JSON list of C-alpha atoms in Angstrom, two decimals:
[
{"chain": "G", "resi": 1, "resn": "UNK", "atom": "CA", "xyz": [236.15, 35.39, 44.34]},
{"chain": "G", "resi": 2, "resn": "UNK", "atom": "CA", "xyz": [234.54, 35.36, 47.75]},
{"chain": "G", "resi": 3, "resn": "UNK", "atom": "CA", "xyz": [233.31, 31.88, 48.42]},
{"chain": "G", "resi": 4, "resn": "UNK", "atom": "CA", "xyz": [230.46, 30.68, 50.58]},
{"chain": "G", "resi": 5, "resn": "UNK", "atom": "CA", "xyz": [232.95, 30.19, 53.40]},
{"chain": "G", "resi": 6, "resn": "UNK", "atom": "CA", "xyz": [233.88, 33.89, 53.20]},
{"chain": "G", "resi": 7, "resn": "UNK", "atom": "CA", "xyz": [233.59, 36.14, 56.11]},
{"chain": "G", "resi": 8, "resn": "UNK", "atom": "CA", "xyz": [234.45, 39.36, 57.72]},
{"chain": "G", "resi": 9, "resn": "UNK", "atom": "CA", "xyz": [234.30, 37.60, 61.06]},
{"chain": "G", "resi": 10, "resn": "UNK", "atom": "CA", "xyz": [236.17, 34.47, 60.03]},
{"chain": "G", "resi": 11, "resn": "UNK", "atom": "CA", "xyz": [239.06, 35.89, 58.05]},
{"chain": "G", "resi": 12, "resn": "UNK", "atom": "CA", "xyz": [240.09, 37.88, 55.05]},
{"chain": "G", "resi": 13, "resn": "UNK", "atom": "CA", "xyz": [237.86, 38.14, 52.04]},
{"chain": "G", "resi": 14, "resn": "UNK", "atom": "CA", "xyz": [239.33, 37.68, 48.61]},
{"chain": "G", "resi": 15, "resn": "UNK", "atom": "CA", "xyz": [237.46, 39.85, 46.16]},
{"chain": "G", "resi": 16, "resn": "UNK", "atom": "CA", "xyz": [237.31, 38.95, 42.49]},
{"chain": "G", "resi": 17, "resn": "UNK", "atom": "CA", "xyz": [237.58, 42.03, 40.25]},
{"chain": "G", "resi": 18, "resn": "UNK", "atom": "CA", "xyz": [234.42, 43.06, 38.45]},
{"chain": "G", "resi": 19, "resn": "UNK", "atom": "CA", "xyz": [234.32, 41.61, 34.94]},
{"chain": "G", "resi": 20, "resn": "UNK", "atom": "CA", "xyz": [233.13, 44.50, 32.79]},
{"chain": "G", "resi": 21, "resn": "UNK", "atom": "CA", "xyz": [231.93, 42.23, 29.96]},
{"chain": "G", "resi": 22, "resn": "UNK", "atom": "CA", "xyz": [229.27, 40.46, 32.05]},
{"chain": "G", "resi": 23, "resn": "UNK", "atom": "CA", "xyz": [226.03, 41.95, 33.27]},
{"chain": "G", "resi": 24, "resn": "UNK", "atom": "CA", "xyz": [226.67, 42.00, 36.97]},
{"chain": "G", "resi": 25, "resn": "UNK", "atom": "CA", "xyz": [223.96, 41.03, 39.40]},
{"chain": "G", "resi": 26, "resn": "UNK", "atom": "CA", "xyz": [225.10, 43.58, 41.96]},
{"chain": "G", "resi": 27, "resn": "UNK", "atom": "CA", "xyz": [226.15, 46.33, 39.57]},
{"chain": "G", "resi": 28, "resn": "UNK", "atom": "CA", "xyz": [229.33, 48.29, 40.16]},
{"chain": "G", "resi": 29, "resn": "UNK", "atom": "CA", "xyz": [230.12, 48.22, 43.84]},
{"chain": "G", "resi": 30, "resn": "UNK", "atom": "CA", "xyz": [233.25, 49.43, 45.55]},
{"chain": "G", "resi": 31, "resn": "UNK", "atom": "CA", "xyz": [235.44, 47.16, 47.59]},
{"chain": "G", "resi": 32, "resn": "UNK", "atom": "CA", "xyz": [234.14, 48.86, 50.74]},
{"chain": "G", "resi": 33, "resn": "UNK", "atom": "CA", "xyz": [230.53, 48.24, 49.70]},
{"chain": "G", "resi": 34, "resn": "UNK", "atom": "CA", "xyz": [231.29, 44.60, 48.95]},
{"chain": "G", "resi": 35, "resn": "UNK", "atom": "CA", "xyz": [233.00, 44.20, 52.32]},
{"chain": "G", "resi": 36, "resn": "UNK", "atom": "CA", "xyz": [230.00, 45.79, 54.05]},
{"chain": "G", "resi": 37, "resn": "UNK", "atom": "CA", "xyz": [227.58, 43.47, 52.20]},
{"chain": "G", "resi": 38, "resn": "UNK", "atom": "CA", "xyz": [229.74, 40.56, 53.35]},
{"chain": "G", "resi": 39, "resn": "UNK", "atom": "CA", "xyz": [229.59, 41.72, 56.95]},
{"chain": "G", "resi": 40, "resn": "UNK", "atom": "CA", "xyz": [225.83, 42.19, 56.81]},
{"chain": "G", "resi": 41, "resn": "UNK", "atom": "CA", "xyz": [225.51, 38.71, 55.36]},
{"chain": "G", "resi": 42, "resn": "UNK", "atom": "CA", "xyz": [227.81, 37.25, 58.02]},
{"chain": "G", "resi": 43, "resn": "UNK", "atom": "CA", "xyz": [225.68, 38.70, 60.79]},
{"chain": "G", "resi": 44, "resn": "UNK", "atom": "CA", "xyz": [222.19, 38.38, 59.34]},
{"chain": "G", "resi": 45, "resn": "UNK", "atom": "CA", "xyz": [222.38, 35.97, 56.39]},
{"chain": "G", "resi": 46, "resn": "UNK", "atom": "CA", "xyz": [220.93, 33.08, 58.37]},
{"chain": "G", "resi": 47, "resn": "UNK", "atom": "CA", "xyz": [217.72, 35.09, 58.66]},
{"chain": "G", "resi": 48, "resn": "UNK", "atom": "CA", "xyz": [217.20, 34.87, 54.89]},
{"chain": "G", "resi": 49, "resn": "UNK", "atom": "CA", "xyz": [215.38, 31.94, 53.33]},
{"chain": "G", "resi": 50, "resn": "UNK", "atom": "CA", "xyz": [217.52, 29.21, 51.70]},
{"chain": "G", "resi": 51, "resn": "UNK", "atom": "CA", "xyz": [216.36, 30.43, 48.26]},
{"chain": "G", "resi": 52, "resn": "UNK", "atom": "CA", "xyz": [217.33, 34.03, 49.08]},
{"chain": "G", "resi": 53, "resn": "UNK", "atom": "CA", "xyz": [220.70, 32.91, 50.45]},
{"chain": "G", "resi": 54, "resn": "UNK", "atom": "CA", "xyz": [221.53, 30.86, 47.34]},
{"chain": "G", "resi": 55, "resn": "UNK", "atom": "CA", "xyz": [220.79, 33.69, 44.95]},
{"chain": "G", "resi": 56, "resn": "UNK", "atom": "CA", "xyz": [222.42, 36.38, 47.11]},
{"chain": "G", "resi": 57, "resn": "UNK", "atom": "CA", "xyz": [225.59, 34.31, 47.52]},
{"chain": "G", "resi": 58, "resn": "UNK", "atom": "CA", "xyz": [225.78, 33.65, 43.77]},
{"chain": "G", "resi": 59, "resn": "UNK", "atom": "CA", "xyz": [225.33, 37.33, 42.95]},
{"chain": "G", "resi": 60, "resn": "UNK", "atom": "CA", "xyz": [227.44, 38.98, 45.63]},
{"chain": "G", "resi": 61, "resn": "UNK", "atom": "CA", "xyz": [230.09, 36.43, 46.55]},
{"chain": "G", "resi": 62, "resn": "UNK", "atom": "CA", "xyz": [230.38, 34.13, 43.54]},
{"chain": "G", "resi": 63, "resn": "UNK", "atom": "CA", "xyz": [230.27, 36.99, 40.99]},
{"chain": "G", "resi": 64, "resn": "UNK", "atom": "CA", "xyz": [227.63, 35.41, 38.73]},
{"chain": "G", "resi": 65, "resn": "UNK", "atom": "CA", "xyz": [225.61, 37.54, 36.31]},
{"chain": "G", "resi": 66, "resn": "UNK", "atom": "CA", "xyz": [221.84, 37.96, 36.47]},
{"chain": "G", "resi": 67, "resn": "UNK", "atom": "CA", "xyz": [221.52, 35.71, 33.42]},
{"chain": "G", "resi": 68, "resn": "UNK", "atom": "CA", "xyz": [223.67, 32.97, 34.92]},
{"chain": "G", "resi": 69, "resn": "UNK", "atom": "CA", "xyz": [221.69, 32.97, 38.15]},
{"chain": "G", "resi": 70, "resn": "UNK", "atom": "CA", "xyz": [218.36, 33.14, 36.31]},
{"chain": "G", "resi": 71, "resn": "UNK", "atom": "CA", "xyz": [219.35, 30.12, 34.22]},
{"chain": "G", "resi": 72, "resn": "UNK", "atom": "CA", "xyz": [220.42, 28.14, 37.29]},
{"chain": "G", "resi": 73, "resn": "UNK", "atom": "CA", "xyz": [217.32, 29.02, 39.28]},
{"chain": "G", "resi": 74, "resn": "UNK", "atom": "CA", "xyz": [214.76, 28.88, 36.47]},
{"chain": "G", "resi": 75, "resn": "UNK", "atom": "CA", "xyz": [213.53, 32.44, 37.04]},
{"chain": "G", "resi": 76, "resn": "UNK", "atom": "CA", "xyz": [213.77, 35.68, 35.08]},
{"chain": "G", "resi": 77, "resn": "UNK", "atom": "CA", "xyz": [216.71, 38.07, 35.30]},
{"chain": "G", "resi": 78, "resn": "UNK", "atom": "CA", "xyz": [214.28, 40.67, 36.65]},
{"chain": "G", "resi": 79, "resn": "UNK", "atom": "CA", "xyz": [213.24, 38.21, 39.34]},
{"chain": "G", "resi": 80, "resn": "UNK", "atom": "CA", "xyz": [216.88, 37.70, 40.31]},
{"chain": "G", "resi": 81, "resn": "UNK", "atom": "CA", "xyz": [217.49, 41.45, 40.37]},
{"chain": "G", "resi": 82, "resn": "UNK", "atom": "CA", "xyz": [214.41, 42.07, 42.54]},
{"chain": "G", "resi": 83, "resn": "UNK", "atom": "CA", "xyz": [215.38, 39.30, 44.96]},
{"chain": "G", "resi": 84, "resn": "UNK", "atom": "CA", "xyz": [218.92, 40.67, 45.36]},
{"chain": "G", "resi": 85, "resn": "UNK", "atom": "CA", "xyz": [217.56, 44.15, 46.05]},
{"chain": "G", "resi": 86, "resn": "UNK", "atom": "CA", "xyz": [215.06, 42.69, 48.53]},
{"chain": "G", "resi": 87, "resn": "UNK", "atom": "CA", "xyz": [217.86, 40.82, 50.32]},
{"chain": "G", "resi": 88, "resn": "UNK", "atom": "CA", "xyz": [219.95, 44.00, 50.51]},
{"chain": "G", "resi": 89, "resn": "UNK", "atom": "CA", "xyz": [216.97, 45.82, 52.00]},
{"chain": "G", "resi": 90, "resn": "UNK", "atom": "CA", "xyz": [216.27, 43.00, 54.50]},
{"chain": "G", "resi": 91, "resn": "UNK", "atom": "CA", "xyz": [219.91, 42.83, 55.64]},
{"chain": "G", "resi": 92, "resn": "UNK", "atom": "CA", "xyz": [220.11, 46.62, 55.99]},
{"chain": "G", "resi": 93, "resn": "UNK", "atom": "CA", "xyz": [216.83, 46.68, 57.93]},
{"chain": "G", "resi": 94, "resn": "UNK", "atom": "CA", "xyz": [218.24, 44.17, 60.42]},
{"chain": "G", "resi": 95, "resn": "UNK", "atom": "CA", "xyz": [221.38, 46.28, 60.82]},
{"chain": "G", "resi": 96, "resn": "UNK", "atom": "CA", "xyz": [219.31, 49.45, 61.29]},
{"chain": "G", "resi": 97, "resn": "UNK", "atom": "CA", "xyz": [217.43, 47.75, 64.12]},
{"chain": "G", "resi": 98, "resn": "UNK", "atom": "CA", "xyz": [220.17, 45.69, 65.78]},
{"chain": "G", "resi": 99, "resn": "UNK", "atom": "CA", "xyz": [223.43, 47.54, 64.92]},
{"chain": "G", "resi": 100, "resn": "UNK", "atom": "CA", "xyz": [225.53, 44.36, 65.25]},
{"chain": "G", "resi": 101, "resn": "UNK", "atom": "CA", "xyz": [227.88, 45.22, 62.38]},
{"chain": "G", "resi": 102, "resn": "UNK", "atom": "CA", "xyz": [228.37, 48.72, 63.77]},
{"chain": "G", "resi": 103, "resn": "UNK", "atom": "CA", "xyz": [229.13, 47.35, 67.24]},
{"chain": "G", "resi": 104, "resn": "UNK", "atom": "CA", "xyz": [231.49, 44.73, 65.81]},
{"chain": "G", "resi": 105, "resn": "UNK", "atom": "CA", "xyz": [233.41, 47.37, 63.83]},
{"chain": "G", "resi": 106, "resn": "UNK", "atom": "CA", "xyz": [233.65, 49.67, 66.86]},
{"chain": "G", "resi": 107, "resn": "UNK", "atom": "CA", "xyz": [234.92, 46.88, 69.16]},
{"chain": "G", "resi": 108, "resn": "UNK", "atom": "CA", "xyz": [237.44, 45.72, 66.56]},
{"chain": "G", "resi": 109, "resn": "UNK", "atom": "CA", "xyz": [238.68, 49.29, 66.06]},
{"chain": "G", "resi": 110, "resn": "UNK", "atom": "CA", "xyz": [239.05, 49.85, 69.82]},
{"chain": "G", "resi": 111, "resn": "UNK", "atom": "CA", "xyz": [240.99, 46.61, 70.26]},
{"chain": "G", "resi": 112, "resn": "UNK", "atom": "CA", "xyz": [243.27, 47.56, 67.36]},
{"chain": "G", "resi": 113, "resn": "UNK", "atom": "CA", "xyz": [243.92, 50.91, 69.04]},
{"chain": "G", "resi": 114, "resn": "UNK", "atom": "CA", "xyz": [244.82, 49.17, 72.30]},
{"chain": "G", "resi": 115, "resn": "UNK", "atom": "CA", "xyz": [247.19, 46.95, 70.35]},
{"chain": "G", "resi": 116, "resn": "UNK", "atom": "CA", "xyz": [248.85, 49.96, 68.70]},
{"chain": "G", "resi": 117, "resn": "UNK", "atom": "CA", "xyz": [249.19, 51.96, 71.92]},
{"chain": "G", "resi": 118, "resn": "UNK", "atom": "CA", "xyz": [250.63, 49.28, 74.17]},
{"chain": "G", "resi": 119, "resn": "UNK", "atom": "CA", "xyz": [254.23, 48.20, 74.46]},
{"chain": "G", "resi": 120, "resn": "UNK", "atom": "CA", "xyz": [253.33, 45.10, 76.48]},
{"chain": "G", "resi": 121, "resn": "UNK", "atom": "CA", "xyz": [253.66, 41.99, 74.32]},
{"chain": "G", "resi": 122, "resn": "UNK", "atom": "CA", "xyz": [251.15, 40.01, 76.41]},
{"chain": "G", "resi": 123, "resn": "UNK", "atom": "CA", "xyz": [248.51, 42.68, 75.86]},
{"chain": "G", "resi": 124, "resn": "UNK", "atom": "CA", "xyz": [249.30, 42.76, 72.13]},
{"chain": "G", "resi": 125, "resn": "UNK", "atom": "CA", "xyz": [248.98, 38.98, 71.94]},
{"chain": "G", "resi": 126, "resn": "UNK", "atom": "CA", "xyz": [245.70, 39.02, 73.86]},
{"chain": "G", "resi": 127, "resn": "UNK", "atom": "CA", "xyz": [244.27, 41.83, 71.73]},
{"chain": "G", "resi": 128, "resn": "UNK", "atom": "CA", "xyz": [245.22, 39.94, 68.55]},
{"chain": "G", "resi": 129, "resn": "UNK", "atom": "CA", "xyz": [243.50, 36.82, 69.90]},
{"chain": "G", "resi": 130, "resn": "UNK", "atom": "CA", "xyz": [240.35, 38.83, 70.65]},
{"chain": "G", "resi": 131, "resn": "UNK", "atom": "CA", "xyz": [240.33, 40.28, 67.13]},
{"chain": "G", "resi": 132, "resn": "UNK", "atom": "CA", "xyz": [240.68, 36.78, 65.67]},
{"chain": "G", "resi": 133, "resn": "UNK", "atom": "CA", "xyz": [237.76, 35.54, 67.77]},
{"chain": "G", "resi": 134, "resn": "UNK", "atom": "CA", "xyz": [235.53, 38.38, 66.60]}
]
């Protein structure tokens, strides 16, 4: 399970396998899609309202079903579904305008390439430190 202290920027995500017997709030998403949602949330999640953040975190990171979230929040399953889709759209809109996740991924990739190409241990250590700080 990815917890509320998850993060693509802060460390490795641990992804809980999809439980086929529960109605999933986010449907069937690949590991790559889940990682991307996590990155979008890391960069832009603070721009969501507290209510949106609570529901989005429960659905995407805490692996709760629509029914579980609806019961907790006192709203319909359809309301939960609509809010999750709205949050996805909002987060993607921010990325389409600001490109922070894209820039982050490009910088991280370039630093990893430097690390792979160099023989100098000081450069490798520095590049690893930079990646950790990202």
